[in-house]
Coordinates of C-alpha atoms in Angstrom, one line a residue:
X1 CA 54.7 114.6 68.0
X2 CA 55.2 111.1 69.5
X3 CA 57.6 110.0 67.0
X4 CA 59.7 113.2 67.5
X5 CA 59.9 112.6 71.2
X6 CA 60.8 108.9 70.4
X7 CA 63.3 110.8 68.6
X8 CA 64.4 112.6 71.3
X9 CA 64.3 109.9 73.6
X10 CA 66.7 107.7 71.7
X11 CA 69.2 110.4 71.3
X12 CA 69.6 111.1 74.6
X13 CA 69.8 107.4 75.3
X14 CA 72.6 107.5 72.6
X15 CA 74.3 110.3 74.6
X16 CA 74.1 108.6 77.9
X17 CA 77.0 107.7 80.2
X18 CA 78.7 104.1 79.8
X19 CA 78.7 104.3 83.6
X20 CA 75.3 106.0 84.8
X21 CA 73.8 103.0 85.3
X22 CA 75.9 101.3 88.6
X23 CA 74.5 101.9 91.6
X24 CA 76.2 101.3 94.8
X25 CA 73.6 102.2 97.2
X26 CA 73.3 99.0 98.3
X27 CA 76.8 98.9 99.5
X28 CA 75.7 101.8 101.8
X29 CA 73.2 99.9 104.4
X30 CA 73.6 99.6 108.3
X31 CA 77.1 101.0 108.4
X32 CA 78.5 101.9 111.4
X33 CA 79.0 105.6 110.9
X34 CA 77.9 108.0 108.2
X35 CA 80.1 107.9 105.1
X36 CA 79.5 109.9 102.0
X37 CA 78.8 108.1 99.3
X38 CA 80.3 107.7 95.7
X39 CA 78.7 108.1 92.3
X40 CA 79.8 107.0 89.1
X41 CA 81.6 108.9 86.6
X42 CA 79.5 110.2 83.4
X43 CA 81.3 109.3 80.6
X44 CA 79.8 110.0 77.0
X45 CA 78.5 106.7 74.7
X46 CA 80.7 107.8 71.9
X47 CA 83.3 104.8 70.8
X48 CA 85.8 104.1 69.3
X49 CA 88.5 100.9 68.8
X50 CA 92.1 101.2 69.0
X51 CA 91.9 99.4 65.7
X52 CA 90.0 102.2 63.6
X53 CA 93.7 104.2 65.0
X54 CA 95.9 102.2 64.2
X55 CA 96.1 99.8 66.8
X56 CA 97.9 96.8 66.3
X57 CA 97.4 94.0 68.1
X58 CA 100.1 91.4 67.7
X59 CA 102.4 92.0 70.6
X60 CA 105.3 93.0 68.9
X61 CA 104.0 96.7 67.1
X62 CA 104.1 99.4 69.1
X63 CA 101.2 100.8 70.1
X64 CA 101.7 104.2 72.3
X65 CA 100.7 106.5 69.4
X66 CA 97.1 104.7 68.6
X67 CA 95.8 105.1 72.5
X68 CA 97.0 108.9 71.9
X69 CA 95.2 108.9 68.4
X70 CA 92.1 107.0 69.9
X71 CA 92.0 109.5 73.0
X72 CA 92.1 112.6 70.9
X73 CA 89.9 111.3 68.7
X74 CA 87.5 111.0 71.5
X75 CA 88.2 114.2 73.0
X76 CA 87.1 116.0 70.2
X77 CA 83.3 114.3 70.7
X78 CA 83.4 115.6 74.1
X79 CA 85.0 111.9 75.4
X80 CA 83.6 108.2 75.7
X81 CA 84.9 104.7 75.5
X82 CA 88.5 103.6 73.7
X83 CA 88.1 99.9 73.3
X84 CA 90.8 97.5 73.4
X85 CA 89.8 94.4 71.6
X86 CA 91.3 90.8 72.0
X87 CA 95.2 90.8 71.0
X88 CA 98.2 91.4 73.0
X89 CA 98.9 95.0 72.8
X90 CA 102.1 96.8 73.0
X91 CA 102.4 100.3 74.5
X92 CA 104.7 102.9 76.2
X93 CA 102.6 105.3 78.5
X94 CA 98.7 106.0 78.3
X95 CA 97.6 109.2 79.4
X96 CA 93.9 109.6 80.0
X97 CA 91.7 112.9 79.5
X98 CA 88.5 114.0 80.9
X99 CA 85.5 111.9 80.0
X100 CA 87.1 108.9 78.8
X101 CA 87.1 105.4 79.6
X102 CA 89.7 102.7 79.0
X103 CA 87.5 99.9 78.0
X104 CA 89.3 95.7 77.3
X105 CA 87.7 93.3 76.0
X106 CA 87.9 90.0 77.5
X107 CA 90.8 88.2 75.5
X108 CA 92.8 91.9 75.7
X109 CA 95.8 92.2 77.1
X110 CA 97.8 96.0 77.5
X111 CA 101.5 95.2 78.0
X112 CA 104.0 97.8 79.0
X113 CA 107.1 98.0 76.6
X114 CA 110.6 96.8 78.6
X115 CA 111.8 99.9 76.9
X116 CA 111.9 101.7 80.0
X117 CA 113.2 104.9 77.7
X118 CA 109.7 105.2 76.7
X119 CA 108.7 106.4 80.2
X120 CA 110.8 109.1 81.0
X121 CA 109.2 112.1 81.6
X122 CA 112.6 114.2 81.7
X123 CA 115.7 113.5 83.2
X124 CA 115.5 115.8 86.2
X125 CA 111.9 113.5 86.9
X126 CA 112.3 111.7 90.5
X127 CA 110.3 108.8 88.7
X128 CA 109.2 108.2 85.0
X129 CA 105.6 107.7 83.8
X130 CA 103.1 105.3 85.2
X131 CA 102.2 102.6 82.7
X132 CA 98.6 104.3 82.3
X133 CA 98.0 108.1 84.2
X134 CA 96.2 111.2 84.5
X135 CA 96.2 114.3 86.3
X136 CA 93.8 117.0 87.4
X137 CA 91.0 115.1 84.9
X138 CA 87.3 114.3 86.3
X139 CA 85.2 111.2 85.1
X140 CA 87.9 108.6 83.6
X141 CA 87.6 105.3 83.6
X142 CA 89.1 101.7 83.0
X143 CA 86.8 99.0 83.0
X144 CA 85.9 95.4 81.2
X145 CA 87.5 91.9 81.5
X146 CA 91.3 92.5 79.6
X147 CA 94.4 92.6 81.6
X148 CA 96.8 95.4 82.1
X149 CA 100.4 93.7 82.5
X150 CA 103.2 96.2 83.7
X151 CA 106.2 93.8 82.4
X152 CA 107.5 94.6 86.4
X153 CA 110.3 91.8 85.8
X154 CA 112.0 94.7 83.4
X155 CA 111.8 97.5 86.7
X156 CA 112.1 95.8 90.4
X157 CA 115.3 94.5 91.7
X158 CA 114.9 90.8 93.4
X159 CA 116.1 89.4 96.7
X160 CA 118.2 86.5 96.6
X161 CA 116.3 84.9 99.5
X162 CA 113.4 84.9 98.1
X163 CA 113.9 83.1 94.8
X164 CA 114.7 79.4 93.9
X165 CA 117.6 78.7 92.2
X166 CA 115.7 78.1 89.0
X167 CA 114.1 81.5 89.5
X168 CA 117.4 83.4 89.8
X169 CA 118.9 82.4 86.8
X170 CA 115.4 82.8 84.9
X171 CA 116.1 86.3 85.6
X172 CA 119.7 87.0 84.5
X173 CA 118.9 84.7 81.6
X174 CA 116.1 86.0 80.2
X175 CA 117.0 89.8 81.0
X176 CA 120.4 89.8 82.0
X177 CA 121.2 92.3 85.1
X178 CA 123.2 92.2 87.4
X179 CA 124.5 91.0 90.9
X180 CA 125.0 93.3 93.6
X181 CA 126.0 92.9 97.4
X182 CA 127.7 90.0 96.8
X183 CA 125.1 88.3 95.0
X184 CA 122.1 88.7 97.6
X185 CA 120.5 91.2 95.2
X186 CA 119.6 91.4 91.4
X187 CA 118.9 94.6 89.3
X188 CA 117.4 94.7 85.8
X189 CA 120.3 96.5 83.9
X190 CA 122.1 96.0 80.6
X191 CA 119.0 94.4 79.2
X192 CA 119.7 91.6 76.8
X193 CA 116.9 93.0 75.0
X194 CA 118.9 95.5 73.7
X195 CA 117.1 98.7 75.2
X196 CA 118.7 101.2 77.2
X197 CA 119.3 102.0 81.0
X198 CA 117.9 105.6 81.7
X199 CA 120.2 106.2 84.5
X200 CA 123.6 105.6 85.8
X201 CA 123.8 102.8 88.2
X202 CA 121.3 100.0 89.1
X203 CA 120.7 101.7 92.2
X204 CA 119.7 105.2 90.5
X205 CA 117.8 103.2 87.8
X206 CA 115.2 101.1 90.4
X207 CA 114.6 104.3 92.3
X208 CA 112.7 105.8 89.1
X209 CA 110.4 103.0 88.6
X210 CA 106.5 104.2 88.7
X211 CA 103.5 103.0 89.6
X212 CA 101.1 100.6 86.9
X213 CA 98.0 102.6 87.4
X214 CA 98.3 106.1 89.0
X215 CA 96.0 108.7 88.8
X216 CA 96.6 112.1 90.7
X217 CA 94.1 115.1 91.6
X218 CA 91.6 113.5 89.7
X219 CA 87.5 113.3 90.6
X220 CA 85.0 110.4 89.6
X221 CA 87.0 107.7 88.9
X222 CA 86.1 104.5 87.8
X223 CA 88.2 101.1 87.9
X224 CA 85.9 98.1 87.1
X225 CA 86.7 94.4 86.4
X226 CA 89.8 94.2 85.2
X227 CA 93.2 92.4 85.9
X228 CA 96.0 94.6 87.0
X229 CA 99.1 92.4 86.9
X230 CA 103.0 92.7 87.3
X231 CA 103.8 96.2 88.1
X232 CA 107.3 98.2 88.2
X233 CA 106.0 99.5 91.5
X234 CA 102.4 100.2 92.7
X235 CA 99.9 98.6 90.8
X236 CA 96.8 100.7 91.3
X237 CA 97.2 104.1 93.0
X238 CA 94.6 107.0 93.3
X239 CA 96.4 109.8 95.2
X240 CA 94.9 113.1 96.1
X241 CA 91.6 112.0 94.4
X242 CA 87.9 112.5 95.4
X243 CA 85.1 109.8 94.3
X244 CA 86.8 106.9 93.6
X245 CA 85.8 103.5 93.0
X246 CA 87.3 100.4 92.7
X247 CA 84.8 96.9 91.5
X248 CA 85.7 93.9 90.7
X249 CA 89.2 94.2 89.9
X250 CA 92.1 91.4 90.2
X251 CA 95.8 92.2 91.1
X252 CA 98.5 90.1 90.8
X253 CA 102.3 90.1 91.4
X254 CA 104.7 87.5 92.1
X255 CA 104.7 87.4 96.8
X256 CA 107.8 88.6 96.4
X257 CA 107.8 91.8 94.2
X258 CA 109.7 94.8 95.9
X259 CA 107.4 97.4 96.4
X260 CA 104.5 95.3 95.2
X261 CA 101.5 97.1 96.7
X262 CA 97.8 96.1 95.2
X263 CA 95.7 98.9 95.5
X264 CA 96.4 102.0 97.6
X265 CA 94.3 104.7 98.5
X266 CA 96.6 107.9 99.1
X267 CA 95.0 111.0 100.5
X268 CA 91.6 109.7 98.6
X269 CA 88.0 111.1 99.7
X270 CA 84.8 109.4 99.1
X271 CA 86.1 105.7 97.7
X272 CA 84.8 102.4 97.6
X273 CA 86.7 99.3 97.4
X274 CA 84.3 96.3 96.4
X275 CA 84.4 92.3 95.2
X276 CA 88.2 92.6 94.4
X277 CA 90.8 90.2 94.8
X278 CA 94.2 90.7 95.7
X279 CA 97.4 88.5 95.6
X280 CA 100.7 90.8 96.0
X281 CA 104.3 91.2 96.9
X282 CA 103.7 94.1 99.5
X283 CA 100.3 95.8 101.2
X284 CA 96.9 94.5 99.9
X285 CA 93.9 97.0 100.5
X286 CA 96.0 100.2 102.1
X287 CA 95.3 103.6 102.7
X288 CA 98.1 106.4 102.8
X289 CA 98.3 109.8 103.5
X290 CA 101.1 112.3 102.5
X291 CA 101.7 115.6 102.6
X292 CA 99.6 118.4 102.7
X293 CA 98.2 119.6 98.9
X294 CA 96.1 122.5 99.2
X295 CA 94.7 122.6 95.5
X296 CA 94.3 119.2 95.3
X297 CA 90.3 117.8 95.4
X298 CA 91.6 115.5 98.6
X299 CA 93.7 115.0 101.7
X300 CA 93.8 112.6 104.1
X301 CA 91.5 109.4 103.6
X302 CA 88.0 110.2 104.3
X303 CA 84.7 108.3 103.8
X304 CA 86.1 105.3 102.4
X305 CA 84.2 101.9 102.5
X306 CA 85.6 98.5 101.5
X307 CA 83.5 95.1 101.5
X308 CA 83.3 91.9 100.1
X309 CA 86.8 91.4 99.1
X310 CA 89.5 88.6 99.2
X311 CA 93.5 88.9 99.9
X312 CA 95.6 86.3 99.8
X313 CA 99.0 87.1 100.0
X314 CA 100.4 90.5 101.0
X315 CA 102.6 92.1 103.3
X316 CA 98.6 92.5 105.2
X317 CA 95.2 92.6 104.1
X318 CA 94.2 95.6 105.2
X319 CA 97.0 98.2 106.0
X320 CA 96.7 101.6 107.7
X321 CA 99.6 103.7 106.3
X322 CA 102.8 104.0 106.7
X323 CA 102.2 107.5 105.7
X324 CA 99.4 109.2 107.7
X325 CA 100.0 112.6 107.4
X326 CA 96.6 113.9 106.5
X327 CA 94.7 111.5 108.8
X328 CA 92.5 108.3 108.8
X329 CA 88.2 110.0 109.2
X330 CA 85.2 107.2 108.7
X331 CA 86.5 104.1 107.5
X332 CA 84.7 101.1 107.2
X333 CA 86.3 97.6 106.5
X334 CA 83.9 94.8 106.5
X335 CA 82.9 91.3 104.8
X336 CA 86.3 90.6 103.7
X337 CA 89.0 87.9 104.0
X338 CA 92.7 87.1 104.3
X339 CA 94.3 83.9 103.5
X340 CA 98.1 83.6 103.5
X341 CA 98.2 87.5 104.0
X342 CA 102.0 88.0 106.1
X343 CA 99.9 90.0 108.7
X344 CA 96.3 90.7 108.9
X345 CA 95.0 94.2 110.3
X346 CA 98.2 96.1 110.2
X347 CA 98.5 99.8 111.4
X348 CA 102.1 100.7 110.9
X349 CA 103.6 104.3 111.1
X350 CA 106.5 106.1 112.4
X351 CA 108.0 109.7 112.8
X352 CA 108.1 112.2 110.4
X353 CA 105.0 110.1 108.7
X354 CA 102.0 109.8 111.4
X355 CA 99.2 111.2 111.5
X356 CA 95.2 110.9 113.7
X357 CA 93.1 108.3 112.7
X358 CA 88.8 109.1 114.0
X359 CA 86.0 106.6 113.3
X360 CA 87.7 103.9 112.2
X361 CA 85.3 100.1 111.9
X362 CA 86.4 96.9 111.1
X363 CA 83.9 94.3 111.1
X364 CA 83.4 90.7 109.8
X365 CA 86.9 89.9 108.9
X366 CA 88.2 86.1 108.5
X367 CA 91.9 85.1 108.2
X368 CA 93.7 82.2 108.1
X369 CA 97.4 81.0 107.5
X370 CA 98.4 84.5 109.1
X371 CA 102.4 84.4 109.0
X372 CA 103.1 87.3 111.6
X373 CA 100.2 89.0 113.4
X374 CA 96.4 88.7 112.9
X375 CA 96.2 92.5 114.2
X376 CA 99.0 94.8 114.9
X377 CA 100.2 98.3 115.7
X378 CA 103.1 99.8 114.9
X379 CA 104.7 103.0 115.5
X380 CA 108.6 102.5 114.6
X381 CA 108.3 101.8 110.9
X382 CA 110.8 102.9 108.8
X383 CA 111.2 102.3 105.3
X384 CA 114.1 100.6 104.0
X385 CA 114.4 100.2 99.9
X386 CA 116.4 97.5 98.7
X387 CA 119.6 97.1 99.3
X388 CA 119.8 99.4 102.4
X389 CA 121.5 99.0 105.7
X390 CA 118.9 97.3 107.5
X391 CA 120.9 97.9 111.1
X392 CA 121.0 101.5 110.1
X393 CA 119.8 103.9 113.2
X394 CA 117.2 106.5 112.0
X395 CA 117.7 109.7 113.1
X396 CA 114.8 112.5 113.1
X397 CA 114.9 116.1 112.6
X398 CA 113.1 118.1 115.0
X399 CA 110.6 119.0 112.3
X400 CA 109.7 114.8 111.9
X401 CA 109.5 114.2 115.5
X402 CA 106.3 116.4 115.9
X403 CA 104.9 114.7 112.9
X404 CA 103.8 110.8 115.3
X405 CA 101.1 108.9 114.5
X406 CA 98.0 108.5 116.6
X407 CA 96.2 105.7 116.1
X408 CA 92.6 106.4 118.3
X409 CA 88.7 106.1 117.7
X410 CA 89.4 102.6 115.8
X411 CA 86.8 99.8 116.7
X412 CA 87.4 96.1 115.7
X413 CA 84.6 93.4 115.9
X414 CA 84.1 90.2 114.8
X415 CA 87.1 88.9 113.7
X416 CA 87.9 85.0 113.5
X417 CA 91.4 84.2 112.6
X418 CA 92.9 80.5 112.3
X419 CA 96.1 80.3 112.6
X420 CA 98.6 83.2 113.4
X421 CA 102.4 84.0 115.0
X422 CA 101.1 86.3 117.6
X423 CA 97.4 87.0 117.9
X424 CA 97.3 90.5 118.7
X425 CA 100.4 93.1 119.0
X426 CA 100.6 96.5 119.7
X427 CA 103.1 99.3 120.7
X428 CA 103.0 102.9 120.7
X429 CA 105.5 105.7 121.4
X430 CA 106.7 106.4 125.0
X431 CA 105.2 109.8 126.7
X432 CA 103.4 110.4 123.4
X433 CA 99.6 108.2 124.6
X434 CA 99.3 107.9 120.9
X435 CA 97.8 104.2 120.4
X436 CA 94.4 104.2 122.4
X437 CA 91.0 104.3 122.6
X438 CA 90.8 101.2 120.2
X439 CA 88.1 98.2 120.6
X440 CA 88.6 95.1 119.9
X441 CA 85.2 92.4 120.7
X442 CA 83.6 89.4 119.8
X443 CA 86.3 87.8 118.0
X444 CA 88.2 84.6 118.1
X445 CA 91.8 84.3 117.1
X446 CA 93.9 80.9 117.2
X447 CA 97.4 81.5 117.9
X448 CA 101.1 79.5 116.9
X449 CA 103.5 81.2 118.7
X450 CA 102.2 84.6 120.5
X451 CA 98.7 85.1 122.2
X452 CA 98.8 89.4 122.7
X453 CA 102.2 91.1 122.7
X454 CA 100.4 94.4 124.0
X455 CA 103.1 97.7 125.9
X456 CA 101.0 98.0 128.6
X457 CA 103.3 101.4 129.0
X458 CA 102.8 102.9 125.3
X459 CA 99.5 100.7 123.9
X460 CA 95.3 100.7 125.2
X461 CA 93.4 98.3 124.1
X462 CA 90.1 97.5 125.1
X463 CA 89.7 93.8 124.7
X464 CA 85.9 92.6 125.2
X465 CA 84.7 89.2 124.4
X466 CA 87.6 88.0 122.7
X467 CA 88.7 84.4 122.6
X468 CA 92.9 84.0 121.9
X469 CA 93.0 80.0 121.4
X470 CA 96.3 78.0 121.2
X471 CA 96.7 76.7 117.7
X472 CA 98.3 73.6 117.4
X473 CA 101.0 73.2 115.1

């Protein structure tokens, strides 16, 4: 009898979840407010290698149909781990399925194709694949120490601006592509690789580009210690999602990728963003809200909780928006820092994308080398791809002025910033009393240029305890 339930015992230690072990209470003491907390996806101990399917390894084979073949292979045992082992790995699109985790080995690297033909869903698609995806699944997950490389160079069109010399002809050398605007702007087109355009001008071609990592109407989600690097667009995006969680992870981008965003949280409930480092082209940690998705498992951003995490450069650390359609309920930002980050605490929305923000705390934040604004709120954004008309006027329709964002219930404390353009900033919307009721105490900021550039008609902050300090140049 013992040695049967031994038996037993071992089986169902054989049948365990990869994940079932993490626990994140710990992440959950003293907070501010009550947020729901997330659990790990189960995922199934069955393995398998993308060698035993035909992976190749070498960089040059094309791997798209072994991560199928190793997926379905999976499937069929009810799910588990797909394990990339060291090599440089060549791929079109990855599609995951319920149950299974995405699993790289240190010395592993995933690396999109160029062949952008190879991520076309269909041509009437607004945008093509993501470089790994899934949709409607529960309990995925991509974990281990490997990188995921999105080969971005091949996708996003490049300011002149903000490239050296020897940059700029790196580009049209390497890929070829061509000059628009009288040179101020670069699109990846006529590849000198030899693969195809999927659309008929530069312009239409950049405006299909996808995110690295997206994963849509999914539940327990799992991203864990891995590098993220180099995406077309957005490099990891959860969107619609309900208990997700994001450990450990690295992203990467060149500062000046178009579109570069790290790791955005759109219309997520239940997430946690922990020990990750950021250094991007756009928005570091953000959370976004869209439209309204009645079968999805979320909307809005709800019960979210990042700590213990590092941005250095990004368009800001943490970002509110600029779509906040669904609303902002029990955030909680704390133990982080920002170094080099363009702005630091940035709330930005406009019409046609706002939304109301409750129970918002941001706690225990450090910046320094802050370009524009250590904390800022903004209520004109507007988004402008490349190559627009940035003197354009925006005009609204009826329909998008009733949509305004309300930025309210949001509580900032202990904050030490050295170095920044303007301390604090904040504007709101004329008639509309939509930026108020926000705290800001205990907190020192060191200034260049700007100590608070605070509409005293539009914006109400409550300022207790807080130091703004001349910073010598």
């Amino acid at each position: 009898m013992n040695r049967l339930l031994s038996t037993l015992a071992a089986l169902v230690l054989m049948t365990s979840a990869h994940a079932q072990t993490r626990d994140y209470s710990k992440y959950y003491q003293n907070l501010p407010t009550k947020v729901a907390q997330v659990s790990a996806p189960v995922i199934p101990a069955n393995e398998v290698s993308l060698t035993e399917v035909g992976g190749v390894g070498d960089g040059q084979t094309l791997n798209t149909e072994a991560f199928e073949n190793g997926i379905k292979k999976l499937q069929k045992q009810g799910g588990g781990r797909l394990t990339v082992p060291q090599g440089i790995w060549l791929t079109g699109p990855i599609q995951l399925k319920d149950n299974i985790e995405l699993h790289l080995e240190k010395n592993a690297i995933i690396l999109l194709s160029p062949d952008k033909s190879l991520f076309v869903n269909d041509k009437s698609a607004s945008r093509v694949f993501a470089g790994i995806r899934a949709s409607k699944r529960k309990n995925i997950a991509i974990t281990g120490e490997g990188i995921i490389d999105g080969n971005g160079d091949h996708w996003r069109p490049v300011k002149r601006q903000k490239v050296s010399d020897v940059e700029w002809n790196k580009y049209k050398k390497v890929i070829g592509g061509v000059e628009k605007d009288g040179g101020k702007l670069w699109y990846p087109w006529n590849d000198l690789g030899g693969y195809p355009n999927i659309a008929d001008t530069p312009e239409k071609q950049e405006s299909l580009r996808n995110d690295l990592v997206r994963f849509e109407s999914c539940e327990n989600v799992l991203i864990e210690g891995v590098t993220i690097q180099n995406a077309p667009k957005f490099h990891l995006h959860p969107c619609y999602s309900k208990n997700v969680i994001v450990d450990g992870v690295t992203v990467r981008c060149p500062w000046n990728a178009q579109n570069g965003d790290a790791i955005d949280f759109s219309d997520v409930n239940i997430g946690l963003i922990v020990n990750s480092t950021v250094d991007a082209g756009d928005d570091g940690l953000c959370m976004k809200s869209g439209g309204n998705k009645p079968e999805a498992p979320a909307n809005g951003c709800e019960d979210i909780l990042i700590q213990d995490n590092t941005v250095f450069h990004a368009h800001g650390g943490f970002v509110l928006g600029s779509e906040t359609v669904q609303g902002m309920r029990r955030i909680v930002v704390r133990n982080c820092r920002f170094s080099g980050t363009d702005t630091g605490l940035r709330f930005k929305s406009g019409l046609g994308r706002g939304g109301k923000t409750a129970q918002l705390f941001v706690s225990d934040i450090v910046m320094n080398d802050i370009k524009d604004e250590a904390i800022v709120f903004q209520c004109d954004y507007i988004d402008r791809p490349a190559g627009s008309d940035l003197n354009a006027v925006p005009t609204f329709t009826d329909a998008q002025k009733k949509v305004a964002p309300y930025f309210q219930d949001i509580h900032i404390n202990r904050v030490v910033c050295y170095g920044a353009g303007t301390a604090i900033k904040a504007a709101g919307i004329l008639g509309l009393d939509n930026v108020r009721d926000i705290d800001i105490q205990n907190s020192t900021f060191m200034y260049y240029d700007n100590d608070q550039q605070i509409d005293p008609k539009t914006a109400k902050l409550n300022l207790t305890n807080v130091r703004l300090l001349p910073n010598k140049k």
